[in-house]
CSV table of C-alpha atoms in Angstrom, one decimal:
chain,number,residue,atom,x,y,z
A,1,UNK,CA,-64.9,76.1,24.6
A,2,UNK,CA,-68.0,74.4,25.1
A,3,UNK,CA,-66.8,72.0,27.8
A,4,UNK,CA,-65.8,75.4,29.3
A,5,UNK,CA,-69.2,77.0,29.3
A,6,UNK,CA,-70.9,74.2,30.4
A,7,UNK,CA,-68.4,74.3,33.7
A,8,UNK,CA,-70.0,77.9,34.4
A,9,UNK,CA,-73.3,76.6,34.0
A,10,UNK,CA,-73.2,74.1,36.2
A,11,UNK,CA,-71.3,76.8,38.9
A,12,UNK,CA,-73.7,79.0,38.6
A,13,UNK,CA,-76.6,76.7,38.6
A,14,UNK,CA,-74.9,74.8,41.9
A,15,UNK,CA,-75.1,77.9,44.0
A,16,UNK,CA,-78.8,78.3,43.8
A,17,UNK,CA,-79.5,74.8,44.3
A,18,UNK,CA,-77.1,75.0,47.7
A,19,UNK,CA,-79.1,77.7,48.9
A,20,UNK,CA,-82.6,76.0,48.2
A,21,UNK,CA,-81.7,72.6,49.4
A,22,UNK,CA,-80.1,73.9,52.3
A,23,UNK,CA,-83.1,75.8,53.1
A,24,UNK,CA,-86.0,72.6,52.5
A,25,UNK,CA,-83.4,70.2,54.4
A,26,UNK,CA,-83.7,72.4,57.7
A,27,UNK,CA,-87.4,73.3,57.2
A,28,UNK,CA,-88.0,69.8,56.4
A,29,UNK,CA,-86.4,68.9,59.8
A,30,UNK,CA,-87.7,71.0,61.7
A,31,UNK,CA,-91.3,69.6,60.5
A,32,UNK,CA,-90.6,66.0,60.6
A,33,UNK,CA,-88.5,66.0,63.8
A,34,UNK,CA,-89.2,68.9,65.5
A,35,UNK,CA,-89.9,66.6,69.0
A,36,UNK,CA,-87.1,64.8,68.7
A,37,UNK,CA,-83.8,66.6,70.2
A,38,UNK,CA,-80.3,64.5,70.1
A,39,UNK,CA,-78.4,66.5,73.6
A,40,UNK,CA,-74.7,65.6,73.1
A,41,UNK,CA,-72.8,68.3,74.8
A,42,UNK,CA,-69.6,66.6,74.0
A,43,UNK,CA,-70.2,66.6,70.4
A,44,UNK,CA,-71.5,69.5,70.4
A,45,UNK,CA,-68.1,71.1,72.1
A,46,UNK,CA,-66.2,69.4,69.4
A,47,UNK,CA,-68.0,70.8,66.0
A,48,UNK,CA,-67.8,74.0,67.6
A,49,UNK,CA,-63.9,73.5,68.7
A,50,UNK,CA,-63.2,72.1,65.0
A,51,UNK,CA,-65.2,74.9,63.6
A,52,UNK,CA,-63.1,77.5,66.0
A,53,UNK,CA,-59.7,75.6,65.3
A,54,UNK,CA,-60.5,75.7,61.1
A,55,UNK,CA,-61.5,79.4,60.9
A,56,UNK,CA,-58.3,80.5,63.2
A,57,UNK,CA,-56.3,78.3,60.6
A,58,UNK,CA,-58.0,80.0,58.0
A,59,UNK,CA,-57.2,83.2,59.1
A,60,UNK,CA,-53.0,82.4,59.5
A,61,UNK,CA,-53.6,81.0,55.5
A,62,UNK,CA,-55.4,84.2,54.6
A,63,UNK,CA,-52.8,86.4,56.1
A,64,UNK,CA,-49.6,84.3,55.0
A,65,UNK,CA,-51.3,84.4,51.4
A,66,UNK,CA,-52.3,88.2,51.9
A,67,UNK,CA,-48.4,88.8,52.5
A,68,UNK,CA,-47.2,87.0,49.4
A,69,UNK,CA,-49.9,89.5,48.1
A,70,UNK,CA,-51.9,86.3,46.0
A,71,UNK,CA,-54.6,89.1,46.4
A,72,UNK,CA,-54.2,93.1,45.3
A,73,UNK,CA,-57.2,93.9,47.0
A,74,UNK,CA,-57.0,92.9,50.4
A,75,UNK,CA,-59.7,90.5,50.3
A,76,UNK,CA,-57.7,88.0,52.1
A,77,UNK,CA,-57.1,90.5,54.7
A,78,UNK,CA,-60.3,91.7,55.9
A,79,UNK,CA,-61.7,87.6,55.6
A,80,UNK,CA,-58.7,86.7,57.8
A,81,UNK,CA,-59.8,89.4,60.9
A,82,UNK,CA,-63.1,88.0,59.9
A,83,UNK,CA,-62.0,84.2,60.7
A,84,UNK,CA,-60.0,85.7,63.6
A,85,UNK,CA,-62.7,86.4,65.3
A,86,UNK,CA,-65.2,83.7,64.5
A,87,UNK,CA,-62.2,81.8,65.6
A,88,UNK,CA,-61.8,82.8,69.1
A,89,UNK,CA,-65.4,82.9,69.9
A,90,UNK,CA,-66.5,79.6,68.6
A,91,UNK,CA,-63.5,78.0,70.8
A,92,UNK,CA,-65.2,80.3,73.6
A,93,UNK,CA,-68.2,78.9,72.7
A,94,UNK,CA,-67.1,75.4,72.4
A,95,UNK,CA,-65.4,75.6,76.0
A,96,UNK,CA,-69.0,77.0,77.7
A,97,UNK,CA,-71.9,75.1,79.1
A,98,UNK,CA,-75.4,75.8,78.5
A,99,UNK,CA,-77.0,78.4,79.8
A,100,UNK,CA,-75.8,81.8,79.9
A,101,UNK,CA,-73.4,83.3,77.5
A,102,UNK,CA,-73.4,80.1,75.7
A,103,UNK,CA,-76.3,81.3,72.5
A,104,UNK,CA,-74.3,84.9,72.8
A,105,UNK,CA,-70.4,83.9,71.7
A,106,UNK,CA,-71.7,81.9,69.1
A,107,UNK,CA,-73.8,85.0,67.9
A,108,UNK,CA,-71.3,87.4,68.1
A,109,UNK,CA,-69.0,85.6,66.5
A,110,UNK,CA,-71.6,85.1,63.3
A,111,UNK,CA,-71.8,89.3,63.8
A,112,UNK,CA,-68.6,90.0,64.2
A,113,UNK,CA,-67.2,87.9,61.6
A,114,UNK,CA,-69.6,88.8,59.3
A,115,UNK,CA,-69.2,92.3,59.6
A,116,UNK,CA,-65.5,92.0,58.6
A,117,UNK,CA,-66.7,89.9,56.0
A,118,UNK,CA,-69.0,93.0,54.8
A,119,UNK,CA,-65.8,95.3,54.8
A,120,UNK,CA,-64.8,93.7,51.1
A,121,UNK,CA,-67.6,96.4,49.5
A,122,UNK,CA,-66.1,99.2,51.1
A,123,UNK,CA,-62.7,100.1,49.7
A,124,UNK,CA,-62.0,103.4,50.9
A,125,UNK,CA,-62.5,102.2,54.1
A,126,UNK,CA,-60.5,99.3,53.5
A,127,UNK,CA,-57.7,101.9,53.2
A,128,UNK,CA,-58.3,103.6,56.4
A,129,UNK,CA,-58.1,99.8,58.5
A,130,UNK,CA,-55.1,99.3,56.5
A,131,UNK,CA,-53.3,102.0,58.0
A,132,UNK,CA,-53.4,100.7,61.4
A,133,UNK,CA,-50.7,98.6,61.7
A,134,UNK,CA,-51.3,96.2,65.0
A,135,UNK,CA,-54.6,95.5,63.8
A,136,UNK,CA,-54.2,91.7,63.6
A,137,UNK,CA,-53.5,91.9,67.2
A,138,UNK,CA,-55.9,94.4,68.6
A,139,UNK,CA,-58.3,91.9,66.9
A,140,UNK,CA,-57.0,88.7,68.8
A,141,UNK,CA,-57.0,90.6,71.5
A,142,UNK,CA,-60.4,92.2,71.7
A,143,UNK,CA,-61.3,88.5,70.8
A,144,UNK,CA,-59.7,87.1,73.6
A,145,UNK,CA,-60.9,89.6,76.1
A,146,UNK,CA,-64.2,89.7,75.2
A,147,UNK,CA,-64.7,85.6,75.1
A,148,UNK,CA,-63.1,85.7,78.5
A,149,UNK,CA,-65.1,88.2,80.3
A,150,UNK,CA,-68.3,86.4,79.0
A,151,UNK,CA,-66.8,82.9,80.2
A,152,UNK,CA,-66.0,84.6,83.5
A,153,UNK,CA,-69.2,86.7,84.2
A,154,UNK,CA,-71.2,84.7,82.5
A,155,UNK,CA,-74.5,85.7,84.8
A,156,UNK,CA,-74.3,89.5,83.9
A,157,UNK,CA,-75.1,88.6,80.0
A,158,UNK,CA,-78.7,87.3,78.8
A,159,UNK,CA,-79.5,84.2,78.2
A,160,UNK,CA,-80.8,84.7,75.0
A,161,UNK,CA,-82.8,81.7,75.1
A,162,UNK,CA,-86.8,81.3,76.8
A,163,UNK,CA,-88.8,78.3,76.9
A,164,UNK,CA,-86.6,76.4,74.1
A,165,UNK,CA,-87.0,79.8,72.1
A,166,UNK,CA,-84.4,81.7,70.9
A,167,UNK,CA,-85.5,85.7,72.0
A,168,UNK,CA,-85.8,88.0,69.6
A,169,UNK,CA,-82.3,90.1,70.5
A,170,UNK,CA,-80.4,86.4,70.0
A,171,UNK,CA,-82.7,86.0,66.0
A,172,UNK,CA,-82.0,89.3,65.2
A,173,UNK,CA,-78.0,89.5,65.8
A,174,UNK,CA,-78.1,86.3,63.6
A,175,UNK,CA,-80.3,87.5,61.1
A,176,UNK,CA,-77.6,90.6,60.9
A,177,UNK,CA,-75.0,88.0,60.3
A,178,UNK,CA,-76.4,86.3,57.6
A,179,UNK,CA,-77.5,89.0,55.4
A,180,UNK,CA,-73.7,90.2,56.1
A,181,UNK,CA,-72.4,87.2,55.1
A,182,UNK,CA,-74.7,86.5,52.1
A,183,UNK,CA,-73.4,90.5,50.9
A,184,UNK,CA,-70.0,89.4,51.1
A,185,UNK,CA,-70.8,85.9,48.9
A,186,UNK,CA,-72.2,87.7,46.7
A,187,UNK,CA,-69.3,90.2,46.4
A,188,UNK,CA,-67.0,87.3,45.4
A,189,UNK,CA,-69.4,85.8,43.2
A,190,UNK,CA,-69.1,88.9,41.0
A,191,UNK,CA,-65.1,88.3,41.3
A,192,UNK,CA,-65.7,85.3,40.2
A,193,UNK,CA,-67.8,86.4,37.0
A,194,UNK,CA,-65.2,88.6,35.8
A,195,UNK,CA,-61.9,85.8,36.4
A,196,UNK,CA,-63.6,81.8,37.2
A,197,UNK,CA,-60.7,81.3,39.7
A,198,UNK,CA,-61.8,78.5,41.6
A,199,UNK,CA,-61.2,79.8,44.7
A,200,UNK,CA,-63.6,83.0,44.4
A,201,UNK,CA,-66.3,80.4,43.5
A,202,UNK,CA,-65.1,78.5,47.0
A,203,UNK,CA,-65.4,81.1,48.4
A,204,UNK,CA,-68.7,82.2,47.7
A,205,UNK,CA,-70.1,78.7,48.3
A,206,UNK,CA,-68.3,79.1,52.1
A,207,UNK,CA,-69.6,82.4,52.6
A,208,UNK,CA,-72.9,81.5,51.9
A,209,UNK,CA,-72.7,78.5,53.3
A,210,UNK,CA,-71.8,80.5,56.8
A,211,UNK,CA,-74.8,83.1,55.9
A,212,UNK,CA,-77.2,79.8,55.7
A,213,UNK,CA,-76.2,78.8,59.1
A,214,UNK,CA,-76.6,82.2,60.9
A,215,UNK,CA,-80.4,82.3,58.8
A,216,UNK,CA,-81.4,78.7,59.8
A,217,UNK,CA,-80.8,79.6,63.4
A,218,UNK,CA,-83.7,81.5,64.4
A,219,UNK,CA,-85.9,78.8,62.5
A,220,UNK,CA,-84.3,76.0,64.5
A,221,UNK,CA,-84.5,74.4,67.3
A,222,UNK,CA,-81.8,73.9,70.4
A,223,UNK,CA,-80.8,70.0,70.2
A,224,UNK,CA,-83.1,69.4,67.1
A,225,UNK,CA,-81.7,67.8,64.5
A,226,UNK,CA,-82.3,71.1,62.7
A,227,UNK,CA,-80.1,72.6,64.9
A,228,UNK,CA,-77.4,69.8,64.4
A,229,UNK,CA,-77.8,70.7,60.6
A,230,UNK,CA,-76.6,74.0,60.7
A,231,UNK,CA,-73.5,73.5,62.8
A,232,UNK,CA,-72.8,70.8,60.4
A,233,UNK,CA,-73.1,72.5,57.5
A,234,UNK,CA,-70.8,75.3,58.4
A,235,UNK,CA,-68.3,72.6,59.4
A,236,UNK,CA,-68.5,71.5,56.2
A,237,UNK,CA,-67.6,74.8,54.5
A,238,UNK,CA,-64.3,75.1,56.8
A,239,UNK,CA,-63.4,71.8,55.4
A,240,UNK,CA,-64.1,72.4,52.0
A,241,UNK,CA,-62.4,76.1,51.5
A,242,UNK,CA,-59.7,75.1,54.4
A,243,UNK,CA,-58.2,72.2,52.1
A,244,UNK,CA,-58.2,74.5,49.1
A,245,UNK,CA,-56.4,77.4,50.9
A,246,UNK,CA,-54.1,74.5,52.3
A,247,UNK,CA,-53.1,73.2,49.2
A,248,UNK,CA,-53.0,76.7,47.3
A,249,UNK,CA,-50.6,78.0,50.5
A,250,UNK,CA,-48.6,75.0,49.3
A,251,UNK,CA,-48.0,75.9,46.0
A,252,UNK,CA,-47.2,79.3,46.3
A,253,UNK,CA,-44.7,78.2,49.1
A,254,UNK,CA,-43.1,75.9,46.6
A,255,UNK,CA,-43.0,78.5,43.9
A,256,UNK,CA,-41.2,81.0,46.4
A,257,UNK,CA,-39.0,78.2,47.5
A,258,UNK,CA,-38.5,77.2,43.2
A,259,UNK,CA,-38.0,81.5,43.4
A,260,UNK,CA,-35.4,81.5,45.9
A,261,UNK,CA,-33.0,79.1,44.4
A,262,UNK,CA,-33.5,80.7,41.1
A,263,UNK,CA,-32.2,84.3,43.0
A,264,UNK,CA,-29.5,82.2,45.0
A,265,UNK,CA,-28.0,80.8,41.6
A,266,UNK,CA,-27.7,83.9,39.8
A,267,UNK,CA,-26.9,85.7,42.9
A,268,UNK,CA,-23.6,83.1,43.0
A,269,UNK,CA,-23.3,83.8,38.9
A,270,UNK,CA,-23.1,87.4,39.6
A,271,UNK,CA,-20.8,87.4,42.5
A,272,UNK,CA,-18.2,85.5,40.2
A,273,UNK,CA,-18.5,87.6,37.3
A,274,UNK,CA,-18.0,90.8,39.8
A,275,UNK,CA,-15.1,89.0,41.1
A,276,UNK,CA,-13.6,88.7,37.5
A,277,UNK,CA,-14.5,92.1,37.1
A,278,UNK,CA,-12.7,93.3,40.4
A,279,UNK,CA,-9.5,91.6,39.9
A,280,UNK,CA,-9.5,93.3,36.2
A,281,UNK,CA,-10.3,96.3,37.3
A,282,UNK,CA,-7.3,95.7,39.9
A,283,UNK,CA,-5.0,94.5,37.0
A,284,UNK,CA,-6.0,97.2,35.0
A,285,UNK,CA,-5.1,100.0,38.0
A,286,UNK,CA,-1.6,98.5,38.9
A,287,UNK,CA,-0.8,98.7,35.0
A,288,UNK,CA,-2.4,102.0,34.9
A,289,UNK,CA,-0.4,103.1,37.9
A,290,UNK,CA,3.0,101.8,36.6
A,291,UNK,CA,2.6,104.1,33.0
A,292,UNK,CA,1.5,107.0,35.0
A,293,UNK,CA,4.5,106.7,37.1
A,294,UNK,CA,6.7,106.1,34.3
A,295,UNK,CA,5.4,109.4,32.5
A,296,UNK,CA,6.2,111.5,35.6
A,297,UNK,CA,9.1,110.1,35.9
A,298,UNK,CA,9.5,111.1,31.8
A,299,UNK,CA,7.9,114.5,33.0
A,300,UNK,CA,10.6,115.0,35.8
A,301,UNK,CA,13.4,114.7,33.5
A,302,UNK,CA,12.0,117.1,30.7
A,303,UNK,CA,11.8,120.6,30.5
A,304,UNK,CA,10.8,122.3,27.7
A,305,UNK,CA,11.4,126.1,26.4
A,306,UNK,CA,8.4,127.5,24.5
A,307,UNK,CA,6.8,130.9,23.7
A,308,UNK,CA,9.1,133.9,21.7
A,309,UNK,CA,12.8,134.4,23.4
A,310,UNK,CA,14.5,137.7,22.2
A,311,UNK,CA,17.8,137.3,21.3
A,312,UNK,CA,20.3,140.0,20.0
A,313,UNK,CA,21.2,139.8,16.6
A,314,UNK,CA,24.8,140.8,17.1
A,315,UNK,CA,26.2,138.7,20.3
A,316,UNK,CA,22.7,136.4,20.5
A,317,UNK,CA,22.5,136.6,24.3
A,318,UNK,CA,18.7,136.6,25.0
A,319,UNK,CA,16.6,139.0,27.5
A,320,UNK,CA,15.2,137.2,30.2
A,321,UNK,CA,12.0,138.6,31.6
A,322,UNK,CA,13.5,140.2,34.4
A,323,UNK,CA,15.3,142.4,31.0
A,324,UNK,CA,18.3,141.5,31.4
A,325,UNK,CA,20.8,139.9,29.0
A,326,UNK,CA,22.7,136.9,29.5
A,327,UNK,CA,24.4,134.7,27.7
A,328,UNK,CA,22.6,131.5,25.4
A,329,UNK,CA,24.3,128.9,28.2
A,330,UNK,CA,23.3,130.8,30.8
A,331,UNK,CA,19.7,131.4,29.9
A,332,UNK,CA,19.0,127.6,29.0
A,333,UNK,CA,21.1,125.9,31.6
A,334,UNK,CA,18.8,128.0,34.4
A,335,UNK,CA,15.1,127.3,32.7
A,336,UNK,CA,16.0,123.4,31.6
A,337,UNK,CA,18.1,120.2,33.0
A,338,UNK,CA,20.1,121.0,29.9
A,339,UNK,CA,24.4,121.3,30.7
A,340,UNK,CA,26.7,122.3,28.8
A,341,UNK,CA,30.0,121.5,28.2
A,342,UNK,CA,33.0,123.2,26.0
A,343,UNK,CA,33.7,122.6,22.9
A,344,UNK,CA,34.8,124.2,19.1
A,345,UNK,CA,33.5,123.9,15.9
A,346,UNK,CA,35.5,123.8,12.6
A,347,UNK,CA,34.8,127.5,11.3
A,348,UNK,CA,35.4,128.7,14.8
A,349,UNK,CA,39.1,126.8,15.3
A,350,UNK,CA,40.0,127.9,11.6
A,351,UNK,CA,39.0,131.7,12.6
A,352,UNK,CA,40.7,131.3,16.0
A,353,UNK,CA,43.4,128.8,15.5
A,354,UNK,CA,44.6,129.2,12.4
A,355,UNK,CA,47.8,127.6,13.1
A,356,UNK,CA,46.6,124.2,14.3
A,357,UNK,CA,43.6,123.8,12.4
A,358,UNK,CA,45.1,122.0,9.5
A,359,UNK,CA,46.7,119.6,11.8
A,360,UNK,CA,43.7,119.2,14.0
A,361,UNK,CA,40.7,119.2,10.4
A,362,UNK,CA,42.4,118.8,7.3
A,363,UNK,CA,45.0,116.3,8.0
A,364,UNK,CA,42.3,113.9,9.8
């Protein structure tokens, strides 16, 4: 228990100290160096085509993982349009030469991104987004359209940049993105208070990570090494959260893969035991069917005389309900399979046949 709450100390105590250090390191450059400028283009184009390349990979992880529903909320969903975005436009931006439309894609994709980012404090909203189901792809396409038409007419847009001065339209879009961002870190630093899952607390450090880089901009410096600091520090909060998302995506996909086999195995077990079942069920039915055509067969051959037949005392022929009289014989052989044949009993020959019934009874 103790070893646990000393853990949370030191999480809560690191996030502060990423935000302070982060903050003196860039001022401290900026003081120290603020002459010297290291102009790479190159490098420059490939920290921002990393950084584009890990946030649109970020954004497939978040949506796989938001379909697998990891997350109730949607969280992953609104940070994967977020990453989208950011995506497209820092690949934009990475693509771009200096000069016009080059400071803008990188700020609108700290804006934009941000703003989606912001959307995690807003459930009822949340709902309404949700409803729209091509949103993933309006998204990449707006994206898309947008970093194209600002590559293509790159002269109609500002240059948001005077005398190695960012203007104050470039400062405040930025300043926009990283109080966004910083909101949305600190929305999953209070997820985190209530569960410590590692990757809330990831994902705070990322987000504010992101949020330092969009505040440090305005304060730094186009090829300074302040300006180098930023980009590298949001490279280093892809890499960071990227790797856990990686390995968590991993997991889960072995756990649905463990899952599957689990369902295929008891899916075979139960497609056995139905087959048992159905050639019972068949035995059962030809048996069945053989008694029940035994007993109509039984049925066919029986006919039975029921309810109250008068009969006259005197010659016992019976009324049939037509009220008539016929004889016994008659009367049964017509209402049952029953036939009769002729025949005489003792008292009968002895009354009849006086003569011959000694020689026929007595004498037997």
């Amino acid at each position: 228990m103790i070893i646990v709450e000393t853990r949370r100390r030191y999480f809560l105590y690191f996030l502060p100290g990423i935000f302070f250090v982060s903050f003196l390191t860039s001022i401290t450059l900026n003081i120290l160096w603020h002459k010297e400028q290291f102009v790479n283009e190159p490098l420059h184009s490939t920290l921002e085509a990393f950084g584009g390349m890990a946030a649109i990979s970020m954004a497939l992880l978040l949506r796989q993982l938001d379909k697998v529903d990891l997350r109730k909320k949607k969280d992953y969903f609104l940070l994967s349009m977020g990453f989208f975005m950011m995506g497209i436009l820092d690949t934009c931006h990475a693509v771009s030469t200096f000069g016009n439309g080059f400071i803008l894609l990188r700020s609108l994709a700290s804006v934009f991104g941000s703003f989606w980012f912001a959307l995690v404090w807003f459930p009822w909203i949340n709902k309404s987004i949700l409803t729209v189901n091509k949103l993933p792809w309006i998204t990449i396409l707006f994206s898309l359209l947008l970093g194209t038409l600002i590559l293509k007419f790159r002269d109609v847009f500002p240059l948001m940049i005077l005398d190695g001065r960012f203007t104050p339209f470039a400062i405040s879009i930025n300043l926009l993105a990283g109080v966004l961002t910083i909101s949305s870190a600190f929305y999953f630093f209070l997820q985190f208070l209530r569960s410590y899952k590692i990757e809330l607390y990831l994902f705070t450090c990322m987000l504010l990570l992101l949020s330092l880089s969009a505040l440090e901009f305005p304060i730094s410096v186009v090829w300074n090494h302040d300006w180098w600091f930023w980009h590298m520090q949001r490279c280093l909060a892809y890499i960071v959260v990227f790797y856990y998302i990686l390995v968590t995506f991993l997991n889960v996909s072995e756990k649905l893969e463990e899952s599957n086999k689990l369902l295929e195995s008891r899916i075979v077990e139960r497609t056995a035991e139905l087959t048992k079942e159905v050639a019972e069920r068949k035995l059962y039915g030809s048996q069945r069917d053989k008694v029940i055509a035994e007993l109509q067969d039984a049925h066919a051959q029986i006919k039975i005389l029921t309810g109250f037949l008068p009969i006259c005392a005197s010659c016992k022929k019976i009324r049939d309900n037509k009220g008539n009289w016929v004889q016994v014989e008659s009367y049964i052989q017509k209402h049952s399979d029953a036939r009769f044949s002729h025949g005489i009993c003792p008292v009968c020959a002895k009354k009849l046949y006086p003569e011959v019934y000694d020689k026929i009874y007595v004498n037997r």
